[in-house]
C-alpha cells in the first residue's frame, strides 16, 4: 500500500471514525530530467539565500508570510498543525446529497480512507453501509496543505473514498464561451444520437483506453537505447471543414461500426435518418432552442461561495 498522507478522523455527528488517508490513484507517466547538452551533466536547482548569497540546507528553511518587503512573519509546522479550526484534524461531514446533484467539474483527485485502528472498524463499516444503502454521498470539510477544502465522501468496493472538491467560486462562468446562435435540425440531432449509440460501451477497459502517449515515449527510449531507427509517426489526418453535417455523421457511424467489428463486442446500432430535401420547414424548433440558450446565458451568474 502507498504511504499514509494524513491521519485524523471522520466526524459524523457524534460518531468518530479514526482513519488514515492514502493515495487512490497512480501516475505512470514517464519522467524526464534536465541535462546539459554538451556533456550530459545533470541540471539541478539549488536553494540560495538572497541575503547571504549561499546555498542553504533543508534544515535551515522555514515558512513565512511576507507582510512587507522588509518584514516576514515566520510560521512553524507546529503552529499550522494546531490551527484553531475544527477541520484541522478531522474530516467534518456537513451534509448528505445525491451524487447527481454535484457538477463533475467540481470533483478533483481521490484518496482512499482506511481505519487507523481496530477500534475504528465498526464505525467505519457503519458509515460505509449507511452511504451504500442511502445511495447518497457525504459533503465534508477538511484542512490540508495550508487551506480548508471541501470534499466528497463516497463508497467504492466497500472502501471510503474522499474526493477533493472545488469551492463554488473556483469554477469559472462558461457563458462567455457559448458559440453564436446556430440552427440544428431534428435529423442532425437524431444522427448524433445514432452515432452515440454506435459508440456506447459498458466499461472503460480495453486497448482503446490505454495511455498510448506513454507507450510511444517508451518505444523511443528503447529504440535509442538499442541504437535502432526511431519508430515512424503516423501521417496526421488533415482537418477538413464540415460542409455536410449529415454526411459526416453517416461516415462516422460507418467508421464506428468497422472499429467495433475489429475490437469490442456488438453494440446496438440505430440507422441514421435520411435527410429531407426540404429542411427549411424544420427550422422553428431550433429557433426555440436557441432562444432558450440565450435566455440561460442572460440569467446565469456566478454562484456565491458557500459551505
PDB file of C-alpha atoms in Angstrom:
ATOM      1  CA  UNK A   1       0.000   0.000   0.000  1.00  0.00           C
ATOM      2  CA  UNK A   2       1.141   3.593  -0.577  1.00  0.00           C
ATOM      3  CA  UNK A   3       2.300   5.694   2.336  1.00  0.00           C
ATOM      4  CA  UNK A   4      -0.140   7.475   4.633  1.00  0.00           C
ATOM      5  CA  UNK A   5      -0.725  11.062   3.502  1.00  0.00           C
ATOM      6  CA  UNK A   6      -2.726  12.259   6.505  1.00  0.00           C
ATOM      7  CA  UNK A   7      -4.128  10.781   9.718  1.00  0.00           C
ATOM      8  CA  UNK A   8      -7.165  12.027  11.579  1.00  0.00           C
ATOM      9  CA  UNK A   9     -10.825  11.159  11.919  1.00  0.00           C
ATOM     10  CA  UNK A  10     -14.164  11.448  10.155  1.00  0.00           C
ATOM     11  CA  UNK A  11     -16.684  13.351  12.273  1.00  0.00           C
ATOM     12  CA  UNK A  12     -20.193  12.028  11.575  1.00  0.00           C
ATOM     13  CA  UNK A  13     -22.481  13.767  14.082  1.00  0.00           C
ATOM     14  CA  UNK A  14     -21.278  12.378  17.421  1.00  0.00           C
ATOM     15  CA  UNK A  15     -19.672   9.366  15.712  1.00  0.00           C
ATOM     16  CA  UNK A  16     -15.899   9.483  15.175  1.00  0.00           C
ATOM     17  CA  UNK A  17     -14.137   7.251  12.665  1.00  0.00           C
ATOM     18  CA  UNK A  18     -10.313   7.267  13.030  1.00  0.00           C
ATOM     19  CA  UNK A  19      -8.775   6.945   9.565  1.00  0.00           C
ATOM     20  CA  UNK A  20      -5.577   7.085   7.535  1.00  0.00           C
ATOM     21  CA  UNK A  21      -5.582   8.718   4.103  1.00  0.00           C
ATOM     22  CA  UNK A  22      -3.671   7.050   1.246  1.00  0.00           C
ATOM     23  CA  UNK A  23      -3.487   7.841  -2.455  1.00  0.00           C
ATOM     24  CA  UNK A  24      -6.181   6.218  -4.595  1.00  0.00           C
ATOM     25  CA  UNK A  25      -4.522   6.816  -7.972  1.00  0.00           C
ATOM     26  CA  UNK A  26      -1.123   6.273  -9.587  1.00  0.00           C
ATOM     27  CA  UNK A  27       0.767   8.280 -12.170  1.00  0.00           C
ATOM     28  CA  UNK A  28       2.544   6.082 -14.712  1.00  0.00           C
ATOM     29  CA  UNK A  29       3.861   8.948 -16.839  1.00  0.00           C
ATOM     30  CA  UNK A  30       7.486   8.754 -17.976  1.00  0.00           C
ATOM     31  CA  UNK A  31       9.526  11.456 -16.234  1.00  0.00           C
ATOM     32  CA  UNK A  32      12.353  13.455 -17.774  1.00  0.00           C
ATOM     33  CA  UNK A  33      15.290  15.241 -16.133  1.00  0.00           C
ATOM     34  CA  UNK A  34      17.137  18.255 -17.468  1.00  0.00           C
ATOM     35  CA  UNK A  35      20.682  17.707 -18.749  1.00  0.00           C
ATOM     36  CA  UNK A  36      23.485  19.843 -20.159  1.00  0.00           C
ATOM     37  CA  UNK A  37      23.536  19.045 -23.888  1.00  0.00           C
ATOM     38  CA  UNK A  38      27.313  19.375 -24.154  1.00  0.00           C
ATOM     39  CA  UNK A  39      28.324  16.748 -21.575  1.00  0.00           C
ATOM     40  CA  UNK A  40      25.073  15.181 -20.259  1.00  0.00           C
ATOM     41  CA  UNK A  41      25.637  16.698 -16.826  1.00  0.00           C
ATOM     42  CA  UNK A  42      22.512  16.792 -14.675  1.00  0.00           C
ATOM     43  CA  UNK A  43      20.922  20.230 -14.239  1.00  0.00           C
ATOM     44  CA  UNK A  44      19.667  20.799 -10.687  1.00  0.00           C
ATOM     45  CA  UNK A  45      18.045  23.681  -8.870  1.00  0.00           C
ATOM     46  CA  UNK A  46      19.706  24.912  -5.712  1.00  0.00           C
ATOM     47  CA  UNK A  47      18.156  26.867  -2.837  1.00  0.00           C
ATOM     48  CA  UNK A  48      20.102  30.100  -2.377  1.00  0.00           C
ATOM     49  CA  UNK A  49      19.653  32.650   0.423  1.00  0.00           C
ATOM     50  CA  UNK A  50      19.364  36.032  -1.264  1.00  0.00           C
ATOM     51  CA  UNK A  51      20.951  37.913   1.671  1.00  0.00           C
ATOM     52  CA  UNK A  52      23.952  35.621   2.261  1.00  0.00           C
ATOM     53  CA  UNK A  53      24.301  34.530  -1.384  1.00  0.00           C
ATOM     54  CA  UNK A  54      24.940  30.907  -0.414  1.00  0.00           C
ATOM     55  CA  UNK A  55      23.197  27.543  -0.737  1.00  0.00           C
ATOM     56  CA  UNK A  56      21.254  26.519   2.386  1.00  0.00           C
ATOM     57  CA  UNK A  57      20.200  23.059   3.605  1.00  0.00           C
ATOM     58  CA  UNK A  58      16.598  21.965   4.136  1.00  0.00           C
ATOM     59  CA  UNK A  59      17.081  22.206   7.917  1.00  0.00           C
ATOM     60  CA  UNK A  60      17.674  25.957   7.545  1.00  0.00           C
ATOM     61  CA  UNK A  61      14.478  26.587   5.559  1.00  0.00           C
ATOM     62  CA  UNK A  62      11.134  27.519   7.097  1.00  0.00           C
ATOM     63  CA  UNK A  63       7.788  29.028   6.082  1.00  0.00           C
ATOM     64  CA  UNK A  64       6.867  32.671   6.360  1.00  0.00           C
ATOM     65  CA  UNK A  65       4.306  35.257   5.304  1.00  0.00           C
ATOM     66  CA  UNK A  66       5.672  38.387   3.633  1.00  0.00           C
ATOM     67  CA  UNK A  67       3.916  41.243   5.423  1.00  0.00           C
ATOM     68  CA  UNK A  68       6.061  43.891   3.721  1.00  0.00           C
ATOM     69  CA  UNK A  69       9.229  43.828   1.625  1.00  0.00           C
ATOM     70  CA  UNK A  70      11.283  44.068   4.808  1.00  0.00           C
ATOM     71  CA  UNK A  71       9.117  42.159   7.307  1.00  0.00           C
ATOM     72  CA  UNK A  72       8.358  38.421   7.215  1.00  0.00           C
ATOM     73  CA  UNK A  73       6.119  36.674   9.757  1.00  0.00           C
ATOM     74  CA  UNK A  74       7.577  33.158  10.380  1.00  0.00           C
ATOM     75  CA  UNK A  75       5.053  30.293  10.642  1.00  0.00           C
ATOM     76  CA  UNK A  76       6.122  26.911  12.029  1.00  0.00           C
ATOM     77  CA  UNK A  77       4.762  23.470  11.127  1.00  0.00           C
ATOM     78  CA  UNK A  78       3.643  23.040  14.746  1.00  0.00           C
ATOM     79  CA  UNK A  79       1.563  26.217  14.531  1.00  0.00           C
ATOM     80  CA  UNK A  80      -0.054  25.012  11.315  1.00  0.00           C
ATOM     81  CA  UNK A  81      -0.897  21.633  12.880  1.00  0.00           C
ATOM     82  CA  UNK A  82      -2.610  23.359  15.830  1.00  0.00           C
ATOM     83  CA  UNK A  83      -4.815  25.808  13.982  1.00  0.00           C
ATOM     84  CA  UNK A  84      -7.980  26.966  15.821  1.00  0.00           C
ATOM     85  CA  UNK A  85     -10.058  25.124  13.224  1.00  0.00           C
ATOM     86  CA  UNK A  86     -12.247  22.026  13.768  1.00  0.00           C
ATOM     87  CA  UNK A  87     -11.297  20.645  10.341  1.00  0.00           C
ATOM     88  CA  UNK A  88      -7.550  20.794  11.072  1.00  0.00           C
ATOM     89  CA  UNK A  89      -7.577  17.263  12.483  1.00  0.00           C
ATOM     90  CA  UNK A  90     -10.929  15.911  11.309  1.00  0.00           C
ATOM     91  CA  UNK A  91     -12.974  15.473   8.155  1.00  0.00           C
ATOM     92  CA  UNK A  92     -16.233  17.134   9.222  1.00  0.00           C
ATOM     93  CA  UNK A  93     -19.323  15.824   7.395  1.00  0.00           C
ATOM     94  CA  UNK A  94     -21.772  18.691   6.868  1.00  0.00           C
ATOM     95  CA  UNK A  95     -24.456  17.209   4.626  1.00  0.00           C
ATOM     96  CA  UNK A  96     -25.605  14.281   2.504  1.00  0.00           C
ATOM     97  CA  UNK A  97     -26.687  14.835  -1.102  1.00  0.00           C
ATOM     98  CA  UNK A  98     -27.422  12.768  -4.229  1.00  0.00           C
ATOM     99  CA  UNK A  99     -24.293  12.328  -6.346  1.00  0.00           C
ATOM    100  CA  UNK A 100     -26.202  13.543  -9.416  1.00  0.00           C
ATOM    101  CA  UNK A 101     -26.669  16.948  -7.761  1.00  0.00           C
ATOM    102  CA  UNK A 102     -22.892  17.650  -7.861  1.00  0.00           C
ATOM    103  CA  UNK A 103     -21.400  19.061 -11.053  1.00  0.00           C
ATOM    104  CA  UNK A 104     -18.481  16.757 -12.054  1.00  0.00           C
ATOM    105  CA  UNK A 105     -16.308  19.813 -12.804  1.00  0.00           C
ATOM    106  CA  UNK A 106     -16.090  20.402  -9.046  1.00  0.00           C
ATOM    107  CA  UNK A 107     -14.696  16.919  -8.301  1.00  0.00           C
ATOM    108  CA  UNK A 108     -10.898  16.608  -8.194  1.00  0.00           C
ATOM    109  CA  UNK A 109      -8.344  13.959  -7.091  1.00  0.00           C
ATOM    110  CA  UNK A 110      -9.392  10.996  -4.938  1.00  0.00           C
ATOM    111  CA  UNK A 111      -7.985   9.308  -1.821  1.00  0.00           C
ATOM    112  CA  UNK A 112      -8.751   6.038  -0.041  1.00  0.00           C
ATOM    113  CA  UNK A 113      -9.633   6.194   3.644  1.00  0.00           C
ATOM    114  CA  UNK A 114      -8.800   3.210   5.841  1.00  0.00           C
ATOM    115  CA  UNK A 115      -9.497   2.613   9.548  1.00  0.00           C
ATOM    116  CA  UNK A 116      -6.401   3.548  11.510  1.00  0.00           C
ATOM    117  CA  UNK A 117      -7.104   1.061  14.333  1.00  0.00           C
ATOM    118  CA  UNK A 118      -9.281  -1.980  15.113  1.00  0.00           C
ATOM    119  CA  UNK A 119     -11.478   0.301  17.244  1.00  0.00           C
ATOM    120  CA  UNK A 120     -12.417   2.268  14.146  1.00  0.00           C
ATOM    121  CA  UNK A 121     -13.541  -0.780  12.155  1.00  0.00           C
ATOM    122  CA  UNK A 122     -17.161  -0.740  13.359  1.00  0.00           C
ATOM    123  CA  UNK A 123     -17.933   2.983  12.886  1.00  0.00           C
ATOM    124  CA  UNK A 124     -16.092   2.797   9.534  1.00  0.00           C
ATOM    125  CA  UNK A 125     -18.315  -0.064   8.368  1.00  0.00           C
ATOM    126  CA  UNK A 126     -21.379   1.727   9.723  1.00  0.00           C
ATOM    127  CA  UNK A 127     -20.672   4.758   7.547  1.00  0.00           C
ATOM    128  CA  UNK A 128     -19.904   2.560   4.514  1.00  0.00           C
ATOM    129  CA  UNK A 129     -23.175   0.651   4.786  1.00  0.00           C
ATOM    130  CA  UNK A 130     -25.232   3.750   5.546  1.00  0.00           C
ATOM    131  CA  UNK A 131     -23.861   5.545   2.487  1.00  0.00           C
ATOM    132  CA  UNK A 132     -24.397   2.471   0.302  1.00  0.00           C
ATOM    133  CA  UNK A 133     -27.980   1.988   1.440  1.00  0.00           C
ATOM    134  CA  UNK A 134     -28.892   5.659   1.108  1.00  0.00           C
ATOM    135  CA  UNK A 135     -27.441   5.985  -2.419  1.00  0.00           C
ATOM    136  CA  UNK A 136     -26.083   9.381  -1.353  1.00  0.00           C
ATOM    137  CA  UNK A 137     -22.667  10.907  -0.864  1.00  0.00           C
ATOM    138  CA  UNK A 138     -21.376  12.972   2.036  1.00  0.00           C
ATOM    139  CA  UNK A 139     -20.110  16.531   1.678  1.00  0.00           C
ATOM    140  CA  UNK A 140     -17.403  17.387   4.202  1.00  0.00           C
ATOM    141  CA  UNK A 141     -14.762  19.981   5.074  1.00  0.00           C
ATOM    142  CA  UNK A 142     -11.121  19.290   5.916  1.00  0.00           C
ATOM    143  CA  UNK A 143      -7.898  21.291   6.168  1.00  0.00           C
ATOM    144  CA  UNK A 144      -4.802  20.100   4.275  1.00  0.00           C
ATOM    145  CA  UNK A 145      -1.798  21.790   2.696  1.00  0.00           C
ATOM    146  CA  UNK A 146      -2.405  25.247   4.077  1.00  0.00           C
ATOM    147  CA  UNK A 147      -6.100  25.692   3.300  1.00  0.00           C
ATOM    148  CA  UNK A 148      -9.562  24.428   4.165  1.00  0.00           C
ATOM    149  CA  UNK A 149     -11.085  22.300   1.468  1.00  0.00           C
ATOM    150  CA  UNK A 150     -14.449  20.899   0.504  1.00  0.00           C
ATOM    151  CA  UNK A 151     -14.660  17.139  -0.002  1.00  0.00           C
ATOM    152  CA  UNK A 152     -16.979  14.417  -1.233  1.00  0.00           C
ATOM    153  CA  UNK A 153     -17.156  11.045   0.556  1.00  0.00           C
ATOM    154  CA  UNK A 154     -18.441   8.010  -1.326  1.00  0.00           C
ATOM    155  CA  UNK A 155     -18.100   4.225  -1.275  1.00  0.00           C
ATOM    156  CA  UNK A 156     -16.075   2.175  -3.775  1.00  0.00           C
ATOM    157  CA  UNK A 157     -15.922  -1.601  -3.264  1.00  0.00           C
ATOM    158  CA  UNK A 158     -16.746  -1.218   0.464  1.00  0.00           C
ATOM    159  CA  UNK A 159     -13.930   1.337   0.912  1.00  0.00           C
ATOM    160  CA  UNK A 160     -14.483   5.012   1.693  1.00  0.00           C
ATOM    161  CA  UNK A 161     -13.152   7.400  -0.938  1.00  0.00           C
ATOM    162  CA  UNK A 162     -12.555  11.105  -0.345  1.00  0.00           C
ATOM    163  CA  UNK A 163     -12.600  13.365  -3.406  1.00  0.00           C
ATOM    164  CA  UNK A 164     -11.280  16.895  -3.125  1.00  0.00           C
ATOM    165  CA  UNK A 165     -13.849  19.402  -4.376  1.00  0.00           C
ATOM    166  CA  UNK A 166     -13.537  22.913  -5.683  1.00  0.00           C
ATOM    167  CA  UNK A 167     -15.393  25.719  -3.961  1.00  0.00           C
ATOM    168  CA  UNK A 168     -18.229  27.273  -5.987  1.00  0.00           C
ATOM    169  CA  UNK A 169     -16.281  30.493  -6.632  1.00  0.00           C
ATOM    170  CA  UNK A 170     -13.352  28.469  -8.053  1.00  0.00           C
ATOM    171  CA  UNK A 171     -15.453  27.470 -11.089  1.00  0.00           C
ATOM    172  CA  UNK A 172     -15.331  29.973 -13.923  1.00  0.00           C
ATOM    173  CA  UNK A 173     -18.549  31.078 -15.603  1.00  0.00           C
ATOM    174  CA  UNK A 174     -18.651  29.389 -19.050  1.00  0.00           C
ATOM    175  CA  UNK A 175     -21.420  31.527 -20.576  1.00  0.00           C
ATOM    176  CA  UNK A 176     -18.950  33.845 -22.324  1.00  0.00           C
ATOM    177  CA  UNK A 177     -17.645  30.804 -24.232  1.00  0.00           C
ATOM    178  CA  UNK A 178     -21.006  29.995 -25.843  1.00  0.00           C
ATOM    179  CA  UNK A 179     -20.877  29.865 -29.662  1.00  0.00           C
ATOM    180  CA  UNK A 180     -23.036  32.225 -31.734  1.00  0.00           C
ATOM    181  CA  UNK A 181     -26.651  31.091 -32.211  1.00  0.00           C
ATOM    182  CA  UNK A 182     -26.984  28.385 -34.864  1.00  0.00           C
ATOM    183  CA  UNK A 183     -29.788  26.144 -36.063  1.00  0.00           C
ATOM    184  CA  UNK A 184     -29.629  22.350 -35.735  1.00  0.00           C
ATOM    185  CA  UNK A 185     -32.292  20.213 -37.369  1.00  0.00           C
ATOM    186  CA  UNK A 186     -34.070  17.254 -35.782  1.00  0.00           C
ATOM    187  CA  UNK A 187     -32.457  14.952 -38.368  1.00  0.00           C
ATOM    188  CA  UNK A 188     -28.979  16.103 -37.311  1.00  0.00           C
ATOM    189  CA  UNK A 189     -29.770  15.562 -33.620  1.00  0.00           C
ATOM    190  CA  UNK A 190     -31.099  12.059 -34.359  1.00  0.00           C
ATOM    191  CA  UNK A 191     -27.974  11.372 -36.396  1.00  0.00           C
ATOM    192  CA  UNK A 192     -25.745  12.392 -33.476  1.00  0.00           C
ATOM    193  CA  UNK A 193     -27.761  10.142 -31.131  1.00  0.00           C
ATOM    194  CA  UNK A 194     -27.364   7.226 -33.562  1.00  0.00           C
ATOM    195  CA  UNK A 195     -23.589   7.794 -33.570  1.00  0.00           C
ATOM    196  CA  UNK A 196     -23.593   7.868 -29.746  1.00  0.00           C
ATOM    197  CA  UNK A 197     -25.455   4.529 -29.677  1.00  0.00           C
ATOM    198  CA  UNK A 198     -22.868   3.036 -32.031  1.00  0.00           C
ATOM    199  CA  UNK A 199     -20.007   4.228 -29.799  1.00  0.00           C
ATOM    200  CA  UNK A 200     -21.629   3.215 -26.477  1.00  0.00           C
ATOM    201  CA  UNK A 201     -19.607   0.804 -24.296  1.00  0.00           C
ATOM    202  CA  UNK A 202     -20.301  -0.895 -20.978  1.00  0.00           C
ATOM    203  CA  UNK A 203     -16.882  -0.255 -19.408  1.00  0.00           C
ATOM    204  CA  UNK A 204     -13.765   1.854 -19.850  1.00  0.00           C
ATOM    205  CA  UNK A 205     -11.463  -1.147 -20.194  1.00  0.00           C
ATOM    206  CA  UNK A 206      -9.602  -2.456 -23.205  1.00  0.00           C
ATOM    207  CA  UNK A 207      -6.867  -1.370 -25.621  1.00  0.00           C
ATOM    208  CA  UNK A 208      -8.727   1.765 -26.728  1.00  0.00           C
ATOM    209  CA  UNK A 209      -8.467   3.137 -23.168  1.00  0.00           C
ATOM    210  CA  UNK A 210      -4.702   2.763 -22.743  1.00  0.00           C
ATOM    211  CA  UNK A 211      -2.119   5.534 -22.484  1.00  0.00           C
ATOM    212  CA  UNK A 212      -0.663   5.437 -25.990  1.00  0.00           C
ATOM    213  CA  UNK A 213       1.458   8.553 -25.379  1.00  0.00           C
ATOM    214  CA  UNK A 214       3.461   6.847 -22.612  1.00  0.00           C
ATOM    215  CA  UNK A 215       3.819   3.722 -24.783  1.00  0.00           C
ATOM    216  CA  UNK A 216       5.155   5.849 -27.661  1.00  0.00           C
ATOM    217  CA  UNK A 217       7.702   7.553 -25.369  1.00  0.00           C
ATOM    218  CA  UNK A 218       8.834   4.115 -24.123  1.00  0.00           C
ATOM    219  CA  UNK A 219       9.316   2.955 -27.730  1.00  0.00           C
ATOM    220  CA  UNK A 220      11.509   5.972 -28.476  1.00  0.00           C
ATOM    221  CA  UNK A 221      13.619   5.395 -25.343  1.00  0.00           C
ATOM    222  CA  UNK A 222      14.043   1.698 -26.166  1.00  0.00           C
ATOM    223  CA  UNK A 223      14.975   2.422 -29.790  1.00  0.00           C
ATOM    224  CA  UNK A 224      17.618   4.973 -28.761  1.00  0.00           C
ATOM    225  CA  UNK A 225      18.979   2.643 -26.088  1.00  0.00           C
ATOM    226  CA  UNK A 226      19.478  -0.121 -28.661  1.00  0.00           C
ATOM    227  CA  UNK A 227      20.634   2.397 -31.299  1.00  0.00           C
ATOM    228  CA  UNK A 228      17.840   1.425 -33.667  1.00  0.00           C
ATOM    229  CA  UNK A 229      15.818   3.687 -36.007  1.00  0.00           C
ATOM    230  CA  UNK A 230      13.081   5.625 -34.262  1.00  0.00           C
ATOM    231  CA  UNK A 231       9.514   4.407 -34.901  1.00  0.00           C
ATOM    232  CA  UNK A 232       7.800   6.382 -37.629  1.00  0.00           C
ATOM    233  CA  UNK A 233       4.969   8.679 -36.652  1.00  0.00           C
ATOM    234  CA  UNK A 234       1.665   8.056 -38.437  1.00  0.00           C
ATOM    235  CA  UNK A 235       0.710  10.663 -41.005  1.00  0.00           C
ATOM    236  CA  UNK A 236      -1.712  13.129 -39.380  1.00  0.00           C
ATOM    237  CA  UNK A 237      -5.144  13.394 -40.904  1.00  0.00           C
ATOM    238  CA  UNK A 238      -5.653  16.799 -42.450  1.00  0.00           C
ATOM    239  CA  UNK A 239      -8.553  18.622 -40.747  1.00  0.00           C
ATOM    240  CA  UNK A 240     -11.359  19.305 -43.150  1.00  0.00           C
ATOM    241  CA  UNK A 241     -14.201  21.784 -42.911  1.00  0.00           C
ATOM    242  CA  UNK A 242     -17.518  20.026 -42.365  1.00  0.00           C
ATOM    243  CA  UNK A 243     -19.879  21.294 -45.025  1.00  0.00           C
ATOM    244  CA  UNK A 244     -22.455  18.493 -44.889  1.00  0.00           C
ATOM    245  CA  UNK A 245     -23.090  17.552 -41.249  1.00  0.00           C
ATOM    246  CA  UNK A 246     -25.381  14.626 -42.099  1.00  0.00           C
ATOM    247  CA  UNK A 247     -22.759  13.142 -44.446  1.00  0.00           C
ATOM    248  CA  UNK A 248     -20.131  13.461 -41.714  1.00  0.00           C
ATOM    249  CA  UNK A 249     -22.425  11.718 -39.209  1.00  0.00           C
ATOM    250  CA  UNK A 250     -23.133   8.888 -41.665  1.00  0.00           C
ATOM    251  CA  UNK A 251     -19.415   8.407 -42.294  1.00  0.00           C
ATOM    252  CA  UNK A 252     -18.721   8.454 -38.547  1.00  0.00           C
ATOM    253  CA  UNK A 253     -21.321   5.739 -37.892  1.00  0.00           C
ATOM    254  CA  UNK A 254     -19.795   3.522 -40.600  1.00  0.00           C
ATOM    255  CA  UNK A 255     -16.306   4.069 -39.158  1.00  0.00           C
ATOM    256  CA  UNK A 256     -17.533   3.234 -35.641  1.00  0.00           C
ATOM    257  CA  UNK A 257     -19.185   0.047 -36.930  1.00  0.00           C
ATOM    258  CA  UNK A 258     -15.944  -1.044 -38.585  1.00  0.00           C
ATOM    259  CA  UNK A 259     -13.924  -0.308 -35.437  1.00  0.00           C
ATOM    260  CA  UNK A 260     -16.327  -2.312 -33.261  1.00  0.00           C
ATOM    261  CA  UNK A 261     -16.176  -5.178 -35.689  1.00  0.00           C
ATOM    262  CA  UNK A 262     -12.411  -5.404 -35.075  1.00  0.00           C
ATOM    263  CA  UNK A 263     -12.472  -4.839 -31.332  1.00  0.00           C
ATOM    264  CA  UNK A 264     -15.235  -4.671 -28.751  1.00  0.00           C
ATOM    265  CA  UNK A 265     -18.404  -6.724 -28.709  1.00  0.00           C
ATOM    266  CA  UNK A 266     -21.627  -5.901 -30.518  1.00  0.00           C
ATOM    267  CA  UNK A 267     -23.472  -2.698 -29.788  1.00  0.00           C
ATOM    268  CA  UNK A 268     -26.999  -1.619 -30.507  1.00  0.00           C
ATOM    269  CA  UNK A 269     -26.856   0.373 -33.725  1.00  0.00           C
ATOM    270  CA  UNK A 270     -29.577   2.694 -34.976  1.00  0.00           C
ATOM    271  CA  UNK A 271     -29.576   3.706 -38.604  1.00  0.00           C
ATOM    272  CA  UNK A 272     -29.318   7.397 -39.337  1.00  0.00           C
ATOM    273  CA  UNK A 273     -32.466   9.095 -40.623  1.00  0.00           C
ATOM    274  CA  UNK A 274     -32.464  10.034 -44.281  1.00  0.00           C
ATOM    275  CA  UNK A 275     -32.015  13.786 -44.719  1.00  0.00           C
ATOM    276  CA  UNK A 276     -35.035  15.515 -46.185  1.00  0.00           C
ATOM    277  CA  UNK A 277     -34.653  17.629 -49.276  1.00  0.00           C
ATOM    278  CA  UNK A 278     -36.675  20.477 -47.820  1.00  0.00           C
ATOM    279  CA  UNK A 279     -35.045  21.111 -44.461  1.00  0.00           C
ATOM    280  CA  UNK A 280     -36.198  24.740 -44.234  1.00  0.00           C
ATOM    281  CA  UNK A 281     -39.556  23.713 -42.742  1.00  0.00           C
ATOM    282  CA  UNK A 282     -37.761  22.182 -39.755  1.00  0.00           C
ATOM    283  CA  UNK A 283     -36.147  25.386 -38.506  1.00  0.00           C
ATOM    284  CA  UNK A 284     -38.753  26.566 -35.984  1.00  0.00           C
ATOM    285  CA  UNK A 285     -37.850  24.136 -33.112  1.00  0.00           C
ATOM    286  CA  UNK A 286     -34.182  25.106 -33.498  1.00  0.00           C
ATOM    287  CA  UNK A 287     -35.065  28.772 -33.103  1.00  0.00           C
ATOM    288  CA  UNK A 288     -36.840  27.987 -29.859  1.00  0.00           C
ATOM    289  CA  UNK A 289     -33.812  26.065 -28.604  1.00  0.00           C
ATOM    290  CA  UNK A 290     -31.550  28.970 -29.492  1.00  0.00           C
ATOM    291  CA  UNK A 291     -33.867  31.361 -27.675  1.00  0.00           C
ATOM    292  CA  UNK A 292     -33.762  29.161 -24.583  1.00  0.00           C
ATOM    293  CA  UNK A 293     -29.943  29.115 -24.738  1.00  0.00           C
ATOM    294  CA  UNK A 294     -29.847  32.906 -25.000  1.00  0.00           C
ATOM    295  CA  UNK A 295     -32.199  33.204 -22.016  1.00  0.00           C
ATOM    296  CA  UNK A 296     -29.995  30.868 -19.985  1.00  0.00           C
ATOM    297  CA  UNK A 297     -26.986  33.000 -20.869  1.00  0.00           C
ATOM    298  CA  UNK A 298     -28.665  36.123 -19.510  1.00  0.00           C
ATOM    299  CA  UNK A 299     -29.907  34.563 -16.281  1.00  0.00           C
ATOM    300  CA  UNK A 300     -26.806  32.575 -15.382  1.00  0.00           C
ATOM    301  CA  UNK A 301     -24.290  34.043 -12.978  1.00  0.00           C
ATOM    302  CA  UNK A 302     -21.583  33.141 -10.512  1.00  0.00           C
ATOM    303  CA  UNK A 303     -22.916  31.323  -7.501  1.00  0.00           C
ATOM    304  CA  UNK A 304     -21.940  32.754  -4.127  1.00  0.00           C
ATOM    305  CA  UNK A 305     -19.310  30.842  -2.209  1.00  0.00           C
ATOM    306  CA  UNK A 306     -20.915  28.695   0.444  1.00  0.00           C
ATOM    307  CA  UNK A 307     -20.182  25.643   2.521  1.00  0.00           C
TER     308      UNK A 307
END
